[in-house]
Amino acid sequence: MKLTFLGTSAGKPTDERNVSSIMLDVRQERGGLWLFDCGEATQMQMQKAKFSLSKLEMIFITHLHGDHLFGLPGVLTTRSLIQNQSELTLVGPKGIKQFIQTVIDISYSCLTYPLNIIELEQDGLVFEDTKFQVETKLLAHRVPCFGYRVIEKDLPPTLNIKKLHKDNINTGSHYAYLKEGKTVTLADGRVIDGRNYHGDFKQGKKLAILGDTIPCDASIELAKDVDVLVHEATQEDALEQKAIERGHSTTVHAAMIAKQANAKRLIMTHISPRYSLNDNAKLVNEAKGIFSHTEIATDFATFQV
Ligand SMILES: [Zn+2]
Ligand SMILES: [Zn+2]
């Protein structure tokens, strides 16, 4: 999985940062792109980052504040102009369906592909297939805001072919059974337990992308043992009171959540327009005092999960 930040500013865009949007690139794992939040001008940011709308498979919206939402009509309607008309799934808090329907009706637009809208009203599993699982929990913001935990399922173990050859087991037709850990009987009578010939198995990655929130238990639960935690850090530590009053977190809050959740890595985003890129080092250092594996996102920065 690869994360690309398309917008990292809180509330409004600045010369250096666009408003919230993150692309989770799972093309390698399942052939699609998953977008988290869709602030204004996200389709332009996608174009600049060379992300094709035709590959867009899922959109997850954390909450209905404009800086996370106002790019959605553009993304959805432009996707109607392209050749690929595959289904798109949109997940977001209750009200998102009415928002989309209203925009489309009032602007005489139409969508030429199936749009599957899932409205969230409570915690739970929002997506699952053979490779991935996405869970959501309600965070603590001024309006209903949902955080997401993306879990890549463990890949099945490979077969240790060298060991099989060494033991003179060349039963190609049995390999599939052995790989599944089943027991097979060979032509020479030997009974072979597939589990004894398993090689390494690849542990799936875990990722939490949270929306706007003050520190809360749901954040810790969503971020438990993740490889990467994406957490908002709207304000510096000195402005803690201001952050909390507006339903936001500071750099230190984000670091505390990462530490309590035992995350491996923290990426801070949703930075107040009061800060320029020159303030990045200061903001990161505040968080590093509590959680050393901290980075700060900038627009178009990419992170391998
Ligand atoms: Zn916001
Ligand atoms: Zn908000």
Tab-separated table of C-alpha atoms and ligand atoms in Angstrom:
chain	number	residue	atom	x	y	z
A	1	MET	CA	0.000	0.000	0.000
A	2	LYS	CA	1.161	3.495	-0.750
A	3	LEU	CA	-0.173	6.742	0.732
A	4	THR	CA	-0.068	10.022	-1.174
A	5	PHE	CA	-1.241	13.194	0.505
A	6	LEU	CA	-3.195	15.347	-1.948
A	7	GLY	CA	-4.087	18.027	0.581
A	8	THR	CA	-2.781	18.651	4.095
A	9	SER	CA	-4.255	21.998	5.176
A	10	ALA	CA	-6.954	22.483	7.816
A	11	GLY	CA	-10.062	24.541	7.009
A	12	LYS	CA	-8.872	26.372	3.906
A	13	PRO	CA	-6.147	26.014	1.305
A	14	THR	CA	-2.899	27.978	1.480
A	15	ASP	CA	-0.247	28.698	-1.163
A	16	GLU	CA	1.602	25.617	0.079
A	17	ARG	CA	-1.131	23.206	1.084
A	18	ASN	CA	-4.489	22.204	-0.377
A	19	VAL	CA	-7.386	21.054	1.832
A	20	SER	CA	-7.778	17.478	3.091
A	21	SER	CA	-7.459	14.491	0.805
A	22	ILE	CA	-5.353	11.346	0.914
A	23	MET	CA	-4.958	8.674	-1.759
A	24	LEU	CA	-4.353	5.101	-0.657
A	25	ASP	CA	-2.894	3.350	-3.669
A	26	VAL	CA	-3.822	-0.335	-3.582
A	27	ARG	CA	-3.326	-0.888	-7.311
A	28	GLN	CA	-0.641	-3.462	-6.629
A	29	GLU	CA	-2.755	-5.361	-4.097
A	30	ARG	CA	-6.187	-5.162	-5.781
A	31	GLY	CA	-5.979	-2.909	-8.822
A	32	GLY	CA	-7.725	0.155	-7.403
A	33	LEU	CA	-7.366	3.538	-5.735
A	34	TRP	CA	-9.026	4.431	-2.436
A	35	LEU	CA	-9.555	8.106	-1.629
A	36	PHE	CA	-9.914	9.355	1.947
A	37	ASP	CA	-11.654	12.745	2.131
A	38	CYS	CA	-12.136	14.976	-0.854
A	39	GLY	CA	-11.548	18.666	-0.168
A	40	GLU	CA	-12.013	21.267	-2.899
A	41	ALA	CA	-9.732	20.818	-5.955
A	42	THR	CA	-8.995	17.181	-5.173
A	43	GLN	CA	-9.542	16.252	-8.814
A	44	MET	CA	-6.849	18.756	-9.816
A	45	GLN	CA	-4.505	17.324	-7.189
A	46	MET	CA	-5.235	13.803	-8.475
A	47	GLN	CA	-4.415	14.930	-11.991
A	48	LYS	CA	-1.114	16.443	-10.867
A	49	ALA	CA	-0.230	13.246	-8.995
A	50	LYS	CA	-1.182	11.167	-12.091
A	51	PHE	CA	-3.999	9.256	-10.391
A	52	SER	CA	-6.589	8.181	-12.932
A	53	LEU	CA	-10.264	8.620	-12.013
A	54	SER	CA	-10.952	5.358	-13.823
A	55	LYS	CA	-8.967	3.474	-11.163
A	56	LEU	CA	-10.891	5.131	-8.343
A	57	GLU	CA	-12.781	2.322	-6.619
A	58	MET	CA	-13.720	3.579	-3.135
A	59	ILE	CA	-14.088	6.994	-1.483
A	60	PHE	CA	-14.194	7.244	2.297
A	61	ILE	CA	-15.326	10.570	3.783
A	62	THR	CA	-14.579	11.180	7.467
A	63	HIS	CA	-17.125	13.968	8.019
A	64	LEU	CA	-19.216	16.522	6.190
A	65	HIS	CA	-17.215	19.698	6.888
A	66	GLY	CA	-16.515	21.469	3.610
A	67	ASP	CA	-12.721	21.177	3.742
A	68	HIS	CA	-13.155	17.378	3.558
A	69	LEU	CA	-16.127	17.261	1.177
A	70	PHE	CA	-16.417	20.092	-1.341
A	71	GLY	CA	-14.250	18.383	-3.972
A	72	LEU	CA	-16.579	15.412	-4.182
A	73	PRO	CA	-19.099	16.713	-6.774
A	74	GLY	CA	-16.237	17.468	-9.181
A	75	VAL	CA	-14.598	14.083	-8.745
A	76	LEU	CA	-17.887	12.193	-9.150
A	77	THR	CA	-19.157	14.078	-12.201
A	78	THR	CA	-15.799	14.173	-14.040
A	79	ARG	CA	-15.590	10.404	-13.552
A	80	SER	CA	-18.693	10.219	-15.782
A	81	LEU	CA	-16.687	11.655	-18.699
A	82	ILE	CA	-14.201	8.801	-18.852
A	83	GLN	CA	-14.490	5.512	-20.677
A	84	ASN	CA	-14.293	3.176	-17.681
A	85	GLN	CA	-17.726	3.035	-16.086
A	86	SER	CA	-17.008	0.646	-13.240
A	87	GLU	CA	-18.916	0.917	-9.969
A	88	LEU	CA	-17.716	3.399	-7.359
A	89	THR	CA	-18.435	3.007	-3.651
A	90	LEU	CA	-18.790	6.094	-1.480
A	91	VAL	CA	-18.695	5.717	2.306
A	92	GLY	CA	-19.481	8.622	4.625
A	93	PRO	CA	-21.611	9.912	7.495
A	94	LYS	CA	-25.385	10.121	7.214
A	95	GLY	CA	-26.325	13.092	5.019
A	96	ILE	CA	-23.777	12.391	2.293
A	97	LYS	CA	-26.425	10.804	0.058
A	98	GLN	CA	-28.647	13.887	0.251
A	99	PHE	CA	-25.644	16.147	-0.411
A	100	ILE	CA	-24.697	14.245	-3.573
A	101	GLN	CA	-28.264	13.907	-4.832
A	102	THR	CA	-28.917	17.621	-4.310
A	103	VAL	CA	-25.730	18.741	-6.085
A	104	ILE	CA	-26.404	16.441	-9.029
A	105	ASP	CA	-30.055	17.481	-9.365
A	106	ILE	CA	-29.494	21.236	-9.007
A	107	SER	CA	-26.562	21.289	-11.442
A	108	TYR	CA	-28.375	19.151	-14.095
A	109	SER	CA	-25.551	16.614	-13.824
A	110	CYS	CA	-25.819	12.870	-14.146
A	111	LEU	CA	-23.602	9.956	-13.263
A	112	THR	CA	-23.079	7.356	-15.961
A	113	TYR	CA	-21.715	4.644	-13.660
A	114	PRO	CA	-23.226	2.878	-10.644
A	115	LEU	CA	-22.557	4.821	-7.421
A	116	ASN	CA	-22.982	2.713	-4.297
A	117	ILE	CA	-23.427	4.976	-1.251
A	118	ILE	CA	-22.937	3.595	2.261
A	119	GLU	CA	-24.067	5.983	5.003
A	120	LEU	CA	-22.446	5.526	8.394
A	121	GLU	CA	-24.419	5.898	11.593
A	122	GLN	CA	-22.407	3.688	13.936
A	123	ASP	CA	-19.121	1.870	14.467
A	124	GLY	CA	-18.515	-1.297	12.495
A	125	LEU	CA	-17.109	-3.095	9.490
A	126	VAL	CA	-17.665	-1.117	6.290
A	127	PHE	CA	-15.802	-3.242	3.769
A	128	GLU	CA	-14.416	-6.759	3.535
A	129	ASP	CA	-13.138	-9.004	0.787
A	130	THR	CA	-10.525	-11.751	0.633
A	131	LYS	CA	-7.639	-9.281	0.906
A	132	PHE	CA	-8.814	-6.269	2.924
A	133	GLN	CA	-11.013	-5.218	5.783
A	134	VAL	CA	-12.005	-1.647	6.690
A	135	GLU	CA	-13.410	-0.797	10.102
A	136	THR	CA	-14.811	2.524	11.241
A	137	LYS	CA	-15.396	4.220	14.587
A	138	LEU	CA	-16.969	7.506	15.582
A	139	LEU	CA	-14.346	10.012	16.744
A	140	ALA	CA	-14.876	13.139	18.856
A	141	HIS	CA	-15.306	16.247	16.679
A	142	ARG	CA	-17.903	19.052	16.503
A	143	VAL	CA	-19.947	17.037	14.007
A	144	PRO	CA	-20.129	13.243	13.461
A	145	CYS	CA	-16.683	12.235	12.208
A	146	PHE	CA	-15.541	8.690	11.468
A	147	GLY	CA	-11.993	7.316	11.522
A	148	TYR	CA	-10.972	4.321	9.435
A	149	ARG	CA	-8.752	1.310	10.082
A	150	VAL	CA	-7.572	-0.507	6.962
A	151	ILE	CA	-6.362	-4.059	7.506
A	152	GLU	CA	-4.594	-6.038	4.822
A	153	LYS	CA	-5.198	-9.707	5.529
A	154	ASP	CA	-2.178	-11.966	6.000
A	155	LEU	CA	-1.089	-13.577	2.753
A	156	PRO	CA	-1.116	-17.403	2.739
A	157	PRO	CA	2.298	-18.983	3.329
A	158	THR	CA	4.423	-20.015	0.386
A	159	LEU	CA	5.738	-23.564	-0.029
A	160	ASN	CA	9.360	-24.282	0.807
A	161	ILE	CA	10.183	-25.850	-2.558
A	162	LYS	CA	13.847	-26.430	-1.631
A	163	LYS	CA	12.845	-28.551	1.357
A	164	LEU	CA	10.328	-30.486	-0.750
A	165	HIS	CA	13.006	-31.279	-3.328
A	166	LYS	CA	15.475	-32.192	-0.615
A	167	ASP	CA	13.007	-34.737	0.759
A	168	ASN	CA	12.475	-35.992	-2.751
A	169	ILE	CA	8.864	-34.882	-2.959
A	170	ASN	CA	8.236	-33.918	-6.554
A	171	THR	CA	4.514	-34.301	-6.581
A	172	GLY	CA	3.501	-31.243	-8.529
A	173	SER	CA	-0.169	-32.125	-8.480
A	174	HIS	CA	-0.142	-32.244	-4.665
A	175	TYR	CA	1.511	-28.878	-4.219
A	176	ALA	CA	-1.777	-26.960	-3.998
A	177	TYR	CA	-2.951	-29.210	-1.138
A	178	LEU	CA	0.375	-28.947	0.665
A	179	LYS	CA	0.238	-25.177	0.318
A	180	GLU	CA	-3.122	-25.170	2.071
A	181	GLY	CA	-1.553	-27.143	4.915
A	182	LYS	CA	-3.357	-30.376	4.080
A	183	THR	CA	-1.940	-33.908	4.406
A	184	VAL	CA	-1.368	-35.953	1.266
A	185	THR	CA	-0.311	-39.548	0.620
A	186	LEU	CA	2.358	-39.977	-2.024
A	187	ALA	CA	2.570	-42.814	-4.556
A	188	ASP	CA	5.363	-44.405	-2.495
A	189	GLY	CA	3.103	-44.492	0.560
A	190	ARG	CA	4.678	-41.638	2.483
A	191	VAL	CA	2.191	-39.388	4.287
A	192	ILE	CA	3.180	-35.713	4.064
A	193	ASP	CA	1.847	-32.908	6.243
A	194	GLY	CA	1.837	-29.688	4.198
A	195	ARG	CA	2.359	-27.540	7.299
A	196	ASN	CA	5.880	-28.983	7.640
A	197	TYR	CA	6.767	-27.489	4.268
A	198	HIS	CA	5.455	-23.988	4.684
A	199	GLY	CA	7.868	-21.152	4.008
A	200	ASP	CA	7.530	-17.563	5.165
A	201	PHE	CA	4.137	-15.970	5.286
A	202	LYS	CA	3.669	-12.278	4.761
A	203	GLN	CA	1.884	-10.419	7.499
A	204	GLY	CA	-0.639	-7.918	6.142
A	205	LYS	CA	-0.176	-4.232	6.908
A	206	LYS	CA	-2.431	-2.178	9.135
A	207	LEU	CA	-3.186	1.491	8.678
A	208	ALA	CA	-5.390	4.029	10.463
A	209	ILE	CA	-6.600	7.197	8.756
A	210	LEU	CA	-8.429	9.362	11.253
A	211	GLY	CA	-10.422	12.487	10.561
A	212	ASP	CA	-10.784	15.636	12.643
A	213	THR	CA	-10.888	14.823	16.343
A	214	ILE	CA	-9.816	15.630	19.855
A	215	PRO	CA	-7.912	12.786	21.551
A	216	CYS	CA	-10.354	9.923	22.241
A	217	ASP	CA	-10.466	6.182	22.950
A	218	ALA	CA	-11.819	5.408	19.472
A	219	SER	CA	-8.619	6.829	17.953
A	220	ILE	CA	-6.484	4.539	20.095
A	221	GLU	CA	-8.626	1.527	19.204
A	222	LEU	CA	-8.490	2.256	15.470
A	223	ALA	CA	-4.736	2.826	15.615
A	224	LYS	CA	-3.904	-0.219	17.786
A	225	ASP	CA	-0.587	-1.729	16.560
A	226	VAL	CA	-0.863	-0.137	13.102
A	227	ASP	CA	2.110	0.200	10.775
A	228	VAL	CA	1.072	3.764	9.979
A	229	LEU	CA	-1.226	6.165	11.812
A	230	VAL	CA	-2.411	9.280	9.970
A	231	HIS	CA	-3.590	11.751	12.608
A	232	GLU	CA	-4.600	15.382	12.414
A	233	ALA	CA	-2.380	17.922	14.179
A	234	THR	CA	-4.130	21.211	13.562
A	235	GLN	CA	-2.285	23.241	16.183
A	236	GLU	CA	1.040	23.408	18.001
A	237	ASP	CA	1.237	22.363	21.640
A	238	ALA	CA	0.977	25.944	22.947
A	239	LEU	CA	-2.481	26.305	21.354
A	240	GLU	CA	-3.955	23.226	23.036
A	241	GLN	CA	-6.958	25.046	24.431
A	242	LYS	CA	-7.836	26.526	21.048
A	243	ALA	CA	-7.479	23.103	19.420
A	244	ILE	CA	-9.781	21.380	21.909
A	245	GLU	CA	-12.392	24.167	21.739
A	246	ARG	CA	-12.683	23.633	17.990
A	247	GLY	CA	-12.690	19.827	18.164
A	248	HIS	CA	-9.099	19.414	17.017
A	249	SER	CA	-5.777	17.976	18.176
A	250	THR	CA	-2.263	19.331	18.651
A	251	THR	CA	1.036	17.775	17.607
A	252	VAL	CA	1.441	16.436	21.138
A	253	HIS	CA	-2.057	14.928	21.150
A	254	ALA	CA	-1.317	13.086	17.899
A	255	ALA	CA	1.932	11.752	19.355
A	256	MET	CA	0.211	10.618	22.557
A	257	ILE	CA	-2.373	8.676	20.559
A	258	ALA	CA	0.368	7.043	18.453
A	259	LYS	CA	2.230	6.046	21.612
A	260	GLN	CA	-0.818	4.734	23.473
A	261	ALA	CA	-1.924	2.763	20.418
A	262	ASN	CA	1.562	1.269	19.960
A	263	ALA	CA	1.640	2.470	16.351
A	264	LYS	CA	4.894	1.973	14.452
A	265	ARG	CA	4.818	5.308	12.681
A	266	LEU	CA	2.868	8.580	12.876
A	267	ILE	CA	2.177	10.929	9.978
A	268	MET	CA	0.636	14.250	10.980
A	269	THR	CA	-1.629	16.159	8.602
A	270	HIS	CA	-4.494	18.731	8.639
A	271	ILE	CA	-2.139	21.558	9.594
A	272	SER	CA	-3.580	24.985	10.418
A	273	PRO	CA	-3.059	27.649	7.713
A	274	ARG	CA	-1.251	29.685	10.400
A	275	TYR	CA	1.822	27.479	9.817
A	276	SER	CA	4.036	27.549	6.733
A	277	LEU	CA	6.269	24.716	5.574
A	278	ASN	CA	9.069	26.479	7.471
A	279	ASP	CA	7.299	25.505	10.699
A	280	ASN	CA	7.371	21.780	9.878
A	281	ALA	CA	10.534	21.052	11.841
A	282	LYS	CA	9.168	22.735	14.946
A	283	LEU	CA	5.836	20.872	14.723
A	284	VAL	CA	7.547	17.513	14.178
A	285	ASN	CA	9.944	18.094	17.061
A	286	GLU	CA	7.068	18.768	19.452
A	287	ALA	CA	5.575	15.376	18.588
A	288	LYS	CA	8.935	13.595	18.579
A	289	GLY	CA	9.372	14.489	22.238
A	290	ILE	CA	6.657	11.881	22.895
A	291	PHE	CA	6.719	9.609	19.850
A	292	SER	CA	9.988	9.490	17.936
A	293	HIS	CA	8.745	7.922	14.668
A	294	THR	CA	6.821	11.035	13.650
A	295	GLU	CA	6.694	12.719	10.257
A	296	ILE	CA	4.600	15.572	8.894
A	297	ALA	CA	2.790	15.321	5.568
A	298	THR	CA	3.160	17.850	2.780
A	299	ASP	CA	1.104	17.925	-0.417
A	300	PHE	CA	2.137	15.130	-2.816
A	301	ALA	CA	4.364	13.445	-0.216
A	302	THR	CA	4.229	9.663	-0.628
A	303	PHE	CA	4.713	7.030	2.071
A	304	GLN	CA	5.026	3.276	1.618
A	305	VAL	CA	2.938	1.435	4.204
B	1	ZN	ZN	-11.040	19.764	8.786
B	2	ZN	ZN	-13.925	19.231	10.698
